[in-house]
Amino acid sequence: MIEIHKELYLKSSRNEMKKYVPEHSKTILDVGCSDGSFCFSLKDNERELWGIEMNSQTAEEAKKVCNYVFVGDFNEIYDKLPKGYFDCVIFNDVLEHMYSPWDTIDKVRSLLSSNGVMISSVPNYRFIANLIAILIQGEFKYKPEGGILD
């Protein structure tokens, strides 16, 4: 069976997503920021980087990169976040884990500045490793963490 290594999954700068972050974005919130790798790729002296991470150990790593890091679920942290403040709110492979993604999107609207944007990526279920596992190996099992079937 093909598995995604947890280390690679957590420590990803997601370079393919950087192009979607507008250059004018000065206040950025990365929901599910993991160890801060994506925030690090966006870092410059003019940007204020915020992160939310469920895993407390990983959040400690993110604190080395981000200006502010909250530990917990987005919906639990939401009331602590400044409204109308963020130029960019990012969900890199996170939104699909939310209990109610549409409600989450509605909440994000109140966090955005007047020109703010929300950026999201969701996994491609047709990823080759999934197709091999399902079509060739006949295996369709959810996994506790790391990857498309978590």
Steps between C-alpha positions, in 0.01 A plus 500: 500500500622852417497738797579867537775559753381712793820706496449603138130566563569731793806679366378632169547854380224445240685703239223433248258700719718811546395644163140535625594726790465859377817707532307774680413258784661632816293316762475127433328223695603141422240260640663163563843659481678183615864586580484838324673391180248672273510815713879493478476498120282816519707680762632847439548804723169657402278198568331400822452123503241325715447126532251257646614143566326210674819318598666678793848360429488606138361841601814555711704474180267744324556754780859534376366632170160659557431817695200336670402133530184360655471136599163341438215469256415796276143513630625516860755771418274707274369738771859589598589616148472865394208562263557682171875465549650240267599567141528127441367191680644169381370144532762270342339154503309585818148607403395144413568402863254753639176371643306761304721656232229737372450640850875544527508693172221726629706572812809579296316779318482699824876465551594644162604860437315692226731357231563171681490159336462144617717236337436129528638182354335161536662166426451331166339166572625380161859527624695208352578338836127486579415358162762228536378409847137486391513365147797265515520402866124517559550703815288793614572580863499824690822567689542679833729771361706622208366491149183515300318224688550635851 
